């Protein structure tokens, strides 16, 4: 494996399977009443969050703590970033403090890549702008594999605001590496222009794709990143691209519904679908801790400890 995890495309099939298998092992620890392992004792993990986050930040913190690492949480609000300190100077500060891993979320696509040139430790991308979110893709693949078995030949449909979604891009890359067939469904205005070069199919017709899918992954409509009107109204969007009870009924019997969170209930997903037995949304959050433990363990050389 490479020293950093910046893109899902950095992972070979062998790397991805190693992370998923390691997470399977670590899941057993998460099931115990005492969840802590001594593996990363004496190591320092810095969570560097320049953008809002609930589950990703908490999940990385829980993962590092379960492996006994020292965790420093840094959020841009209340730090010298609000005094105009640059990412580079922040990075040099972390470097001076001896961070073994830096987990970064930033609104600028490419920020983790830049950071990796300034620090000696491993950089883990926890979401950069509209670019990538590789650990989300890993936890999604882990969740699918636990529910459905190996992903080779499985049909995964990702629906919604692909344009602003780092989750979609990382999932397409990783799922392709794992041998799954991915279809993106979105209004044309919410697809990136480069989508033709992505290793997946594109459809504009959710109802046609639904019955053939093993997984339906809904994406949040990211209004905070929208500087224009991409669809007529939330109601119209839900009618064409939302997952409601009627559409759920068209899915194959053992097919599952996923969403990375946070959800806009009633827009891309109906509340009753989100809370149904088909939904893996809560499992995804639990699996997020396990996958991040596996990533930190493998990147920080857990095996040689
Ligand atoms: C996603 C993100 O931040 O990219 N959420 C997450 O990490 N759980 C998706 C989103 O914000 O819609």
PDB file of N, CA and C in Angstrom, residues 65 74 92 117 150 171 180-181 197 216 243 261 285 296 299:
ATOM      1  N   UNK A  65      -8.658   6.088  18.616  1.00  0.00           N
ATOM      2  CA  UNK A  65      -8.661   5.804  20.063  1.00  0.00           C
ATOM      3  C   UNK A  65      -8.779   4.317  20.338  1.00  0.00           C
ATOM      4  N   UNK A  74      -8.332  19.027  15.475  1.00  0.00           N
ATOM      5  CA  UNK A  74      -8.138  20.413  15.086  1.00  0.00           C
ATOM      6  C   UNK A  74      -9.287  20.807  14.185  1.00  0.00           C
ATOM      7  N   UNK A  92       3.138  22.667   8.740  1.00  0.00           N
ATOM      8  CA  UNK A  92       4.472  22.688   9.353  1.00  0.00           C
ATOM      9  C   UNK A  92       4.367  22.618  10.875  1.00  0.00           C
ATOM     10  N   UNK A 117       2.829  16.755   0.540  1.00  0.00           N
ATOM     11  CA  UNK A 117       4.185  17.193   0.164  1.00  0.00           C
ATOM     12  C   UNK A 117       4.867  17.941   1.318  1.00  0.00           C
ATOM     13  N   UNK A 150     -19.077 -11.259  -2.038  1.00  0.00           N
ATOM     14  CA  UNK A 150     -18.097 -10.623  -2.935  1.00  0.00           C
ATOM     15  C   UNK A 150     -18.802  -9.692  -3.930  1.00  0.00           C
ATOM     16  N   UNK A 171     -16.500   6.059  -4.839  1.00  0.00           N
ATOM     17  CA  UNK A 171     -17.198   4.771  -4.968  1.00  0.00           C
ATOM     18  C   UNK A 171     -17.053   4.176  -6.362  1.00  0.00           C
ATOM     19  N   UNK A 180     -17.232  -4.651  -9.495  1.00  0.00           N
ATOM     20  CA  UNK A 180     -18.679  -4.401  -9.579  1.00  0.00           C
ATOM     21  C   UNK A 180     -18.988  -3.556 -10.819  1.00  0.00           C
ATOM     22  N   UNK A 181     -20.271  -3.561 -11.218  1.00  0.00           N
ATOM     23  CA  UNK A 181     -20.703  -2.728 -12.346  1.00  0.00           C
ATOM     24  C   UNK A 181     -21.507  -1.562 -11.797  1.00  0.00           C
ATOM     25  N   UNK A 197     -15.459   9.679 -18.944  1.00  0.00           N
ATOM     26  CA  UNK A 197     -14.181   8.983 -18.736  1.00  0.00           C
ATOM     27  C   UNK A 197     -14.196   8.140 -17.449  1.00  0.00           C
ATOM     28  N   UNK A 216     -28.828   0.264  -4.163  1.00  0.00           N
ATOM     29  CA  UNK A 216     -29.179   1.624  -4.584  1.00  0.00           C
ATOM     30  C   UNK A 216     -28.553   2.557  -3.555  1.00  0.00           C
ATOM     31  N   UNK A 243     -36.043   8.320  -3.726  1.00  0.00           N
ATOM     32  CA  UNK A 243     -36.400   6.919  -3.448  1.00  0.00           C
ATOM     33  C   UNK A 243     -37.533   6.904  -2.423  1.00  0.00           C
ATOM     34  N   UNK A 261     -25.119   9.827   4.365  1.00  0.00           N
ATOM     35  CA  UNK A 261     -25.448  10.801   5.392  1.00  0.00           C
ATOM     36  C   UNK A 261     -24.627  12.067   5.175  1.00  0.00           C
ATOM     37  N   UNK A 285     -22.523   3.746   9.300  1.00  0.00           N
ATOM     38  CA  UNK A 285     -21.833   4.563  10.303  1.00  0.00           C
ATOM     39  C   UNK A 285     -20.981   3.664  11.217  1.00  0.00           C
ATOM     40  N   UNK A 296      -5.963   3.097   9.354  1.00  0.00           N
ATOM     41  CA  UNK A 296      -4.909   3.658  10.212  1.00  0.00           C
ATOM     42  C   UNK A 296      -3.897   2.567  10.584  1.00  0.00           C
ATOM     43  N   UNK A 299      -1.774   1.820   7.413  1.00  0.00           N
ATOM     44  CA  UNK A 299      -0.901   2.932   7.011  1.00  0.00           C
ATOM     45  C   UNK A 299       0.201   3.173   8.022  1.00  0.00           C
TER      46      UNK A 299
END
